[in-house]
Coordinates of C-alpha atoms and ligand atoms in Angstrom, one line a residue:
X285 CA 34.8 14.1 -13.4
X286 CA 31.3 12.4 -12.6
X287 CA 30.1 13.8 -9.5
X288 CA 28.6 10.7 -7.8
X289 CA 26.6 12.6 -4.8
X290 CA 24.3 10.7 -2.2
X291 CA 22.8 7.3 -3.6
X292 CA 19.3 7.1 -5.1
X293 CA 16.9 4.5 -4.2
X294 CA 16.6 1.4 -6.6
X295 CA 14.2 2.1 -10.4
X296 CA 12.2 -1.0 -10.1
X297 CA 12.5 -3.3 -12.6
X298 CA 10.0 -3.4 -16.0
X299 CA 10.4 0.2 -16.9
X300 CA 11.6 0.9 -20.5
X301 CA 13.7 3.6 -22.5
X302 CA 12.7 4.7 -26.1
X303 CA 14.7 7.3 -27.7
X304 CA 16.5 8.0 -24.7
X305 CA 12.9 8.7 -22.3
X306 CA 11.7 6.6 -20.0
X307 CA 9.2 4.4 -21.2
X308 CA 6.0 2.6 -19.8
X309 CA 5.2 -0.3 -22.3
X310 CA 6.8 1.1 -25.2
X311 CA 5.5 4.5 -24.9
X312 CA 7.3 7.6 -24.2
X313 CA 6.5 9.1 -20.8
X314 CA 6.4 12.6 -23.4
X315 CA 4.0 11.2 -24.9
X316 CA 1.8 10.4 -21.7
X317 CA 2.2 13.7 -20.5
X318 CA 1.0 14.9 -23.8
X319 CA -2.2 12.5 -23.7
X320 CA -2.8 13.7 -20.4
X321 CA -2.7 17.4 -21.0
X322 CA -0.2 19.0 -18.5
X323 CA 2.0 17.9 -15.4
X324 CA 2.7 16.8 -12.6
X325 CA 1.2 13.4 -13.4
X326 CA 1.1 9.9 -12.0
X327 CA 1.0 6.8 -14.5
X328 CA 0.3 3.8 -13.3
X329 CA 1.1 0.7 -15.7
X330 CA -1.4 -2.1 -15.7
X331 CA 1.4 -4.3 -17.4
X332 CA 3.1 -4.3 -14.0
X333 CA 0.1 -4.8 -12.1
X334 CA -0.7 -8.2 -14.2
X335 CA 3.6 -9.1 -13.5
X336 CA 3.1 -8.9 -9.8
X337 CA -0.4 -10.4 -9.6
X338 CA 1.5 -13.1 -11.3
X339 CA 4.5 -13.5 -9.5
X340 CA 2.5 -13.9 -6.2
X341 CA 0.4 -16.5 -7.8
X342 CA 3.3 -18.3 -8.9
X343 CA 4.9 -18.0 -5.4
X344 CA 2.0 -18.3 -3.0
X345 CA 0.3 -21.9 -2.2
X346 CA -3.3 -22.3 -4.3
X347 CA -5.4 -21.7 -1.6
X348 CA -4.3 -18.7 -0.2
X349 CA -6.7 -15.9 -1.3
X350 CA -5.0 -12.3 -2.5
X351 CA -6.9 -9.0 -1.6
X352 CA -5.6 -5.3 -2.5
X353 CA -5.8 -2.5 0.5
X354 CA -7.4 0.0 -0.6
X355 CA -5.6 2.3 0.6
X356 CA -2.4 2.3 -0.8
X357 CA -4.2 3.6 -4.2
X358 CA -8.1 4.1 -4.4
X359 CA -7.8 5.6 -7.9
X360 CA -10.7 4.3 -9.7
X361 CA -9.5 2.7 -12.8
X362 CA -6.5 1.4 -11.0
X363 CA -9.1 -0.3 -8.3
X364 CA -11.2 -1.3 -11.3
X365 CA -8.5 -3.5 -13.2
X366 CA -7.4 -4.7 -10.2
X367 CA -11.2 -6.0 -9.3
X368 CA -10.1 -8.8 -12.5
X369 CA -6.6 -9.6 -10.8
X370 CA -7.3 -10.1 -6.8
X371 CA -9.7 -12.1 -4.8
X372 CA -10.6 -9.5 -2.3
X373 CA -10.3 -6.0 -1.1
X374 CA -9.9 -4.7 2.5
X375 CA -11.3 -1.3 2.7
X376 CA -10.5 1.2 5.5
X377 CA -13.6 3.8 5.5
X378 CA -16.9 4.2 4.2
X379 CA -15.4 6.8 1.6
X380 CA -13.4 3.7 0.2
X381 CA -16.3 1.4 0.0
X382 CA -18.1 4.3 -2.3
X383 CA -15.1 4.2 -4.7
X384 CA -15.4 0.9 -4.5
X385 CA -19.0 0.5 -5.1
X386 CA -18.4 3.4 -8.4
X387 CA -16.9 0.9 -10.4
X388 CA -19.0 -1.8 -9.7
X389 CA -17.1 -3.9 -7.0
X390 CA -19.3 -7.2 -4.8
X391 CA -19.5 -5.5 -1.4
X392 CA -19.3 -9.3 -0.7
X393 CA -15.5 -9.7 -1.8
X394 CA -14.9 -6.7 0.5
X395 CA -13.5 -6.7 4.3
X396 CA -13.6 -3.4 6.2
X397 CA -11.1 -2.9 9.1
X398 CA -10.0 0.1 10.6
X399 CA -10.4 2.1 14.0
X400 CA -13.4 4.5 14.3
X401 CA -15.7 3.5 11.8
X402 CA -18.9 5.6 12.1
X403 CA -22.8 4.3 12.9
X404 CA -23.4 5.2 9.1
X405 CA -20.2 3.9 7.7
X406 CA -21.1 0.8 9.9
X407 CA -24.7 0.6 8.1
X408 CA -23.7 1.4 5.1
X409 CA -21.4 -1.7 5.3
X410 CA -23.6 -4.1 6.6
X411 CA -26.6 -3.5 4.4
X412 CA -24.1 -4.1 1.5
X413 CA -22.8 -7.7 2.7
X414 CA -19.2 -6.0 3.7
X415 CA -17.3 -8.1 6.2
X416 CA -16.4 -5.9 9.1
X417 CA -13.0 -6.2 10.8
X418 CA -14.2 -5.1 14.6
X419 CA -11.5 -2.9 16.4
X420 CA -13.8 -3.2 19.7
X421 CA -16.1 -4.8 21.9
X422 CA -18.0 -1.7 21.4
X423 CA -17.7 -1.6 17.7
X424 CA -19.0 -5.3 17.3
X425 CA -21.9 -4.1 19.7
X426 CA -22.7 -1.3 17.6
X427 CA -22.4 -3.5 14.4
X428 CA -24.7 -5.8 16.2
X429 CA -27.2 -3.3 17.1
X430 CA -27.5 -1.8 13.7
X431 CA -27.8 -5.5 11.7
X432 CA -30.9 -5.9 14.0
X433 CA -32.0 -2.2 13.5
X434 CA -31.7 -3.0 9.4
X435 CA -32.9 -6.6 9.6
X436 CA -29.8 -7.9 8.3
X437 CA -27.2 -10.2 9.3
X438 CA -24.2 -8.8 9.7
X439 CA -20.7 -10.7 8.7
X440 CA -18.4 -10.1 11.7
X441 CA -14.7 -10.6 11.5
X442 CA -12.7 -9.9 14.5
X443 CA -9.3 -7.7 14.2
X444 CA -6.6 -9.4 16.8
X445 CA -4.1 -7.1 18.1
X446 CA -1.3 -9.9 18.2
X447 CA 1.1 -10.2 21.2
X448 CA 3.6 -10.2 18.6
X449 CA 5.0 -7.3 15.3
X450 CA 6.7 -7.9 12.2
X451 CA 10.2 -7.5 12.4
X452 CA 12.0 -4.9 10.4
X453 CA 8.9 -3.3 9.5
X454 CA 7.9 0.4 8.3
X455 CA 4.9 0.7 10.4
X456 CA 4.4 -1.7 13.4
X457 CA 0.6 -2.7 13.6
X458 CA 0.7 -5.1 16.4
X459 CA 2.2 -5.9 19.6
X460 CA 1.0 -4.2 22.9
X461 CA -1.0 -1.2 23.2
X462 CA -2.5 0.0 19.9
X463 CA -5.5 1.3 18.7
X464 CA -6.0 -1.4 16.1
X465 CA -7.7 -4.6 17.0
X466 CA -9.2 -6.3 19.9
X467 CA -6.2 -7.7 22.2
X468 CA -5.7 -11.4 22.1
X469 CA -6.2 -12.6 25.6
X470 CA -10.3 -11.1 24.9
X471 CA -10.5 -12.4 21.5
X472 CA -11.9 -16.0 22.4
X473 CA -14.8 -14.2 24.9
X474 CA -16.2 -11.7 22.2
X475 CA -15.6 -14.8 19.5
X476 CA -18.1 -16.9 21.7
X477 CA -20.6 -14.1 22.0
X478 CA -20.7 -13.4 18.3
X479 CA -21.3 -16.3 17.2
X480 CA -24.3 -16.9 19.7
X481 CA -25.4 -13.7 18.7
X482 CA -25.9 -15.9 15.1
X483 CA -23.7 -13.2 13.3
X484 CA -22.3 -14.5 9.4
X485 CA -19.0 -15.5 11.2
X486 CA -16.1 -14.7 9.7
X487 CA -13.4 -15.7 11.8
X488 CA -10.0 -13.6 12.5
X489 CA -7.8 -10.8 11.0
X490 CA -4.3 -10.3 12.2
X491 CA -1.8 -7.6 11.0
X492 CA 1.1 -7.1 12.5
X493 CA 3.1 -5.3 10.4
X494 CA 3.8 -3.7 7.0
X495 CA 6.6 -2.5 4.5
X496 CA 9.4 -4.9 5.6
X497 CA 11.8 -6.2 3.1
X498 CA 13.0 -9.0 5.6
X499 CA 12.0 -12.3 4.3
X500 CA 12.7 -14.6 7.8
X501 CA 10.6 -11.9 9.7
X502 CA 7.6 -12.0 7.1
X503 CA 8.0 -16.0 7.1
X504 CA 7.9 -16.2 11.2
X505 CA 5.3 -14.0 11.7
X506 CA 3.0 -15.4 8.9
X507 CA 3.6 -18.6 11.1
X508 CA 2.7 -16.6 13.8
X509 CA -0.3 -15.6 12.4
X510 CA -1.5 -18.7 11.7
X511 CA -0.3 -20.5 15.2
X512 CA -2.7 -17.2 16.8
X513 CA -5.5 -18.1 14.4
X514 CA -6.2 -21.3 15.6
X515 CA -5.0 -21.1 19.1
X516 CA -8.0 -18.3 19.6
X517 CA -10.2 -20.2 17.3
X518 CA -9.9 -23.6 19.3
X519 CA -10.1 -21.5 22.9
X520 CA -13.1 -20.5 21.9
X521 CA -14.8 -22.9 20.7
X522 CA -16.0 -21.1 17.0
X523 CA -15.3 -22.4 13.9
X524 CA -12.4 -20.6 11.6
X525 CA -14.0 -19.7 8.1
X526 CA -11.4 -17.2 7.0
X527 CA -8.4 -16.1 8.2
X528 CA -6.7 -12.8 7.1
X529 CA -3.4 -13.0 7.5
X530 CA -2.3 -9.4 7.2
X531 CA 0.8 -8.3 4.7
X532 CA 3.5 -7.0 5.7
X533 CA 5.6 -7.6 2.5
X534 CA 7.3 -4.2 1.4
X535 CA 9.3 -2.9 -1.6
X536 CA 12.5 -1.6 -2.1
X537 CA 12.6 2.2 -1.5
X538 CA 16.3 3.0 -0.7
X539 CA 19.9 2.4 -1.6
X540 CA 20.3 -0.7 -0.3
X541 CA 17.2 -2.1 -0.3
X542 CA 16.6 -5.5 -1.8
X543 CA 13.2 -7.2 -2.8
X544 CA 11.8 -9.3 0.1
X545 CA 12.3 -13.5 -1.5
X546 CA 8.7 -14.1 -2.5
X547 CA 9.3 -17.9 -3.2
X548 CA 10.4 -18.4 0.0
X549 CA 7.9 -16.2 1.6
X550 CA 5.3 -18.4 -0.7
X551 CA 7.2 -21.8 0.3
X552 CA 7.3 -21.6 3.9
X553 CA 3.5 -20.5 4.0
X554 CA 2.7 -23.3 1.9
X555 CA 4.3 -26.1 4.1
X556 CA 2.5 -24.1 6.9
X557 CA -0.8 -24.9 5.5
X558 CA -0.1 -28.1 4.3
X559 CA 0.8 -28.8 7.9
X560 CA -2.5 -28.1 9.2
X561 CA -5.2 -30.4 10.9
X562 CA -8.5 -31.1 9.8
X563 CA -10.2 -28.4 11.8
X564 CA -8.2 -26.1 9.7
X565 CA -9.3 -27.7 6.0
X566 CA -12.6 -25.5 5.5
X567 CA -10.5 -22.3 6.3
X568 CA -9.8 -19.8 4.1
X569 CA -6.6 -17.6 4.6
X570 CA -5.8 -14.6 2.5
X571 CA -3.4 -11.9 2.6
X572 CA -3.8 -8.3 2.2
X573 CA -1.5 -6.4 0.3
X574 CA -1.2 -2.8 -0.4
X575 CA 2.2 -1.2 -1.4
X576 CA 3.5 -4.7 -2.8
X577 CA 1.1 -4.9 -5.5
X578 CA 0.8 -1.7 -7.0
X579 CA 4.0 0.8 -5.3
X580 CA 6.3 -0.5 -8.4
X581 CA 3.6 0.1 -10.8
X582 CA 3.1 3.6 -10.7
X583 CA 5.9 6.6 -11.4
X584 CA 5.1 10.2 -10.5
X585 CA 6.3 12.6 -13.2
X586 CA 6.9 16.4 -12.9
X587 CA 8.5 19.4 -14.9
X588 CA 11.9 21.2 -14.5
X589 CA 10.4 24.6 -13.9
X590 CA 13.7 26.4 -13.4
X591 CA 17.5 25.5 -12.6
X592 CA 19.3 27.8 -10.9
X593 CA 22.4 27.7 -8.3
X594 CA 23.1 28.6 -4.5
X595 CA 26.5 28.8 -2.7
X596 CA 27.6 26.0 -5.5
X597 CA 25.1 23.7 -5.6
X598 CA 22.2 23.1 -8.4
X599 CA 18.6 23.2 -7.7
X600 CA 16.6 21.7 -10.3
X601 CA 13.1 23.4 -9.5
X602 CA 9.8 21.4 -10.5
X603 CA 6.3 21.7 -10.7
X604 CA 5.5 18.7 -8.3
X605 CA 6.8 18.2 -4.7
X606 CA 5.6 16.6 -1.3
X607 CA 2.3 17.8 -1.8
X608 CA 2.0 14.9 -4.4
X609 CA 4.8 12.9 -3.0
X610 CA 5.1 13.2 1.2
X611 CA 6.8 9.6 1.6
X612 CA 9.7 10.5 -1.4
X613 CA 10.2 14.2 0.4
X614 CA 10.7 12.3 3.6
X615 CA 8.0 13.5 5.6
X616 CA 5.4 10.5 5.6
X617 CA 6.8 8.3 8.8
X618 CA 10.8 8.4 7.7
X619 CA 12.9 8.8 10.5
X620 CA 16.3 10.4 8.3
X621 CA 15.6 11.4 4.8
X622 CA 17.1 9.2 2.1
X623 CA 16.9 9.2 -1.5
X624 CA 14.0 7.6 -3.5
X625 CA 14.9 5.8 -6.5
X626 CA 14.4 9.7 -9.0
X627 CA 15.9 10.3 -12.6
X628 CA 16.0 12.6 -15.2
X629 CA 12.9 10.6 -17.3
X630 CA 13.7 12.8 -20.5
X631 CA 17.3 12.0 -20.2
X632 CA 17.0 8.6 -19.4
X633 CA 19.6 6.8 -20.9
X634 CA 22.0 9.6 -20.2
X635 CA 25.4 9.8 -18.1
X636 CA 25.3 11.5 -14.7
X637 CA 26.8 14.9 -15.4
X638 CA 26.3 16.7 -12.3
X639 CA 25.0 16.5 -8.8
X640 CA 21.8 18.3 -8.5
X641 CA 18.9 18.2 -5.6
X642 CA 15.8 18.4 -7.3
X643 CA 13.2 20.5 -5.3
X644 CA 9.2 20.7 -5.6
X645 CA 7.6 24.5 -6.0
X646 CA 6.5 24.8 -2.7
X647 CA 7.8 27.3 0.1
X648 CA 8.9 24.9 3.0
X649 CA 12.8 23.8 2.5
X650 CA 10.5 20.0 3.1
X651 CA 10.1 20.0 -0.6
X652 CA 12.9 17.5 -2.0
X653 CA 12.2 14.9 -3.8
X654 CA 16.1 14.5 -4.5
X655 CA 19.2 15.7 -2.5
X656 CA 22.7 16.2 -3.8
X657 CA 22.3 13.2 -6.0
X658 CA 24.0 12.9 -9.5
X659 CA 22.0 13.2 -12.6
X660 CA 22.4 14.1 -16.2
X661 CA 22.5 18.0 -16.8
X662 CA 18.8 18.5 -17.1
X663 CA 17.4 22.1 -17.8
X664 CA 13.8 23.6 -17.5
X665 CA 11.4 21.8 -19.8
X666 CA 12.9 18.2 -18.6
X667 CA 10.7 15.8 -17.0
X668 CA 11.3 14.1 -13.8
X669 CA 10.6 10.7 -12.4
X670 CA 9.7 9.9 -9.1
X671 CA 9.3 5.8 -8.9
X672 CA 7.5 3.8 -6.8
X673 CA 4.7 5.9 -7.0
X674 CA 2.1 3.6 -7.2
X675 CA 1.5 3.4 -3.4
X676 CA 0.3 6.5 -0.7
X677 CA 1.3 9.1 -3.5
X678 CA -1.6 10.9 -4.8
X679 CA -4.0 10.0 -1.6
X680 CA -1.1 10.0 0.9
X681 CA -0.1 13.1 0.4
X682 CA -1.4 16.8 1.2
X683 CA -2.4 18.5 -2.3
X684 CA -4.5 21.2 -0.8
X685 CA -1.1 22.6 0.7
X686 CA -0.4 26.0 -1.2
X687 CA -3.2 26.0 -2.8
X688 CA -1.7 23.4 -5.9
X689 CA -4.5 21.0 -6.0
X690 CA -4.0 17.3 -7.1
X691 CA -1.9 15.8 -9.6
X692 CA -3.0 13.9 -12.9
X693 CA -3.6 10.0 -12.6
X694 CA -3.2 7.9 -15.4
X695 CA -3.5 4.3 -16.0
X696 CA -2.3 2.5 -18.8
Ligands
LIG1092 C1 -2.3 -0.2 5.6 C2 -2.9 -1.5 5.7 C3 -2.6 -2.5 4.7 C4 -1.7 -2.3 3.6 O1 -0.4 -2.1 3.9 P1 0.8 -2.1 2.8 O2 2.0 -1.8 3.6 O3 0.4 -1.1 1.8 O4 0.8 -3.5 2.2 C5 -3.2 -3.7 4.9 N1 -4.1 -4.0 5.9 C6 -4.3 -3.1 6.8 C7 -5.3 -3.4 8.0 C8 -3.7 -1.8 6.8 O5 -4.0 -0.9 7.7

């Protein structure tokens, strides 16, 4: 009898088997590990980086811009191959701009949004040409102050809190109160008095919404977007240089989940745009994407420490866990805990044998990065693979906890 146990979450698609392991390119995850030295380690593939860079090019109209958000993976390499893929990057603290700086990064392709930027992350922004996403009045009046302080111009964006969120999406972003963004109805006043303050005006950003896998909601509030852009831009009277559209485009985590249609997404945006008047032909619009261009790419793998069994049931006991991995535990915004797509990476190819739940090593019953699900038989010395672990993994998650540090990171 093959145990079937609760459902796992979906292996995204490019992966590879060799010998019965999971393979990145050809390569045996073994071997990986071996390069690397020791486990729990993330790889992230570049090969799948280049595919989905690709696919949204493919998709998306010509002159809509791509930029990465930082934050879903600020791993250095990783940020450095994808400075040869994107157009942009939107940064979310000063500590971000440094890694970005490291490896060599135009301040001037970056944009820096988020709430509670501090006077020196501020300067250190504008000296470096960084366009600056305003959450407030009183940021833009700080930014202000400090460009005439350092004798520099500073580029000023404004961050729109929309009237409107992104259906079916993880994390809402917009749409009454939040701490994010400048409300609509005072956008056009502070617009006005930026530009006759002779800022480097860079028009609007407006994100209302991220990891939804619902195509129509993504398409109607791109529109939205858009319809907010230059409604603000014209009651103001400013001009509308760039226009970041947000994201909002998420991947499939659970069973269930499908991919979001990215040629319709890419379609509908492009009649959008083509649809637009003159005053609109200078602007540029980009989105910003975190999760959807590098979550697939990355796979999280960690050791079968021990197996043992309770009342019946097998625990397959690793080195890793949700101090590496909070989102696949469940604990990083999740309201019920669900499987992530997991498997037995050394046994890859092999038939589910038995249901297991596969735990991490620390002491907090938290620690699952599998429950009750059916796997091959796997014993200690196995490796397991946590996929799409190429977005808020290794930076998302709390590695100090217990005292067991960070994981490997590995791109290839
Ligand atoms: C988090 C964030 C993103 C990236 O979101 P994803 O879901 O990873 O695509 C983009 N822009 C802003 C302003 C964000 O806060």
């Amino acid at each position: 009898m093959k145990p079937a146990g609760k459902p796992l979450g979906p292996i995204p698609p490019g992966w590879g088997c060799v010998d019965g392991v999971l393979a990145v390119d050809g390569v045996p995850v073994t071997d990986l590990v071996a390069r690397a030295g020791d486990t729990p380690l993330f790889v992230y593939a570049t090969s799948l980086l280049d595919a989905r860079v690709a696919q949204l090019r493919a998709a998306m109209p010509a002159r809509l811009a791509l930029h990465y958000a930082v934050k879903a993976n600020p791993y250095s390499p990783l940020v450095a191959h994808m400075a040869g893929l994107v157009d942009g990057f939107d940064i979310a603290s000063g500590g971000e701009l440094a890694i970005l700086r490291g490896v060599g990064i135009d301040p001037r392709r970056v944009s820096f949004a988020g709430p509670g930027k501090r006077d020196r992350e501020l300067e250190a922004a504008i000296a470096a040409g960084v366009t600056l996403n305003c959450e407030s009045e009183g940021e833009a009046d700080r930014a202000l102050a400090i460009g005439q302080r350092l004798g520099v111009t500073p580029r000023l964006a404004i961050r729109v809190n929309p009237d409107f969120d992104l259906k079916g999406s993880g994390m809402k972003m917009g749409g009454g109160a939040k701490p994010f963004g400048i409300d609509a109805v005072r956008v056009p006043a502070l617009a006005r008095r930026l530009v006759a303050a002779g800022v480097d005006w860079r028009g609007f950003h407006i994100f209302a919404g991220s990891q939804s896998l619902d195509s129509a909601a993504v398409i109607e509030t791109q529109s939205q977007t858009v319809a907010l852009a230059l409604r603000l831009a014209a009651e103001a009277g400013v001009p509308l240089p760039h226009c970041n559209l947000g994201g909002g485009m998420g991947i499939p985590y659970f069973p269930g989940d499908t991919p979001v249609d990215l040629a319709a997404i890419g379609a509908a945006l492009g009649e959008r745009l083509d649809a637009l008047g003159p005053d609109a032909a200078d602007t540029q619009f980009c989105v910003e994407l975190g999760r959807y261009l590098v979550g697939e790419a990355g796979v999280y793998l960690c050791r079968v420490v021990d197996r043992k069994e309770s009342h019946g049931e097998v625990y397959l006991v690793t080195d890793g866990g949700l101090h590496h991995q909070l989102a696949a535990s469940g604990n990083f915004g999740t309201v019920v805990r669900r499987n992530y797509p997991v498997a037995i990476a050394t046994r890859f190819a092999a038939e589910v044998e038995e249901e297991a739940s596969i735990v991490g090593c620390l002491c907090t019953p938290l620690d699952r990065l599998a429950d009750k699900a059916g796997f091959p038989r796997a014993e200690p010395g196995d490796l397991v693979a946590v996929f799409c672990a190429g977005a808020y993994g290794a930076s998302a998650s709390p590695s100090a906890f217990l005292g067991q540090g960070p994981a490997l990171e590995m791109l290839v």
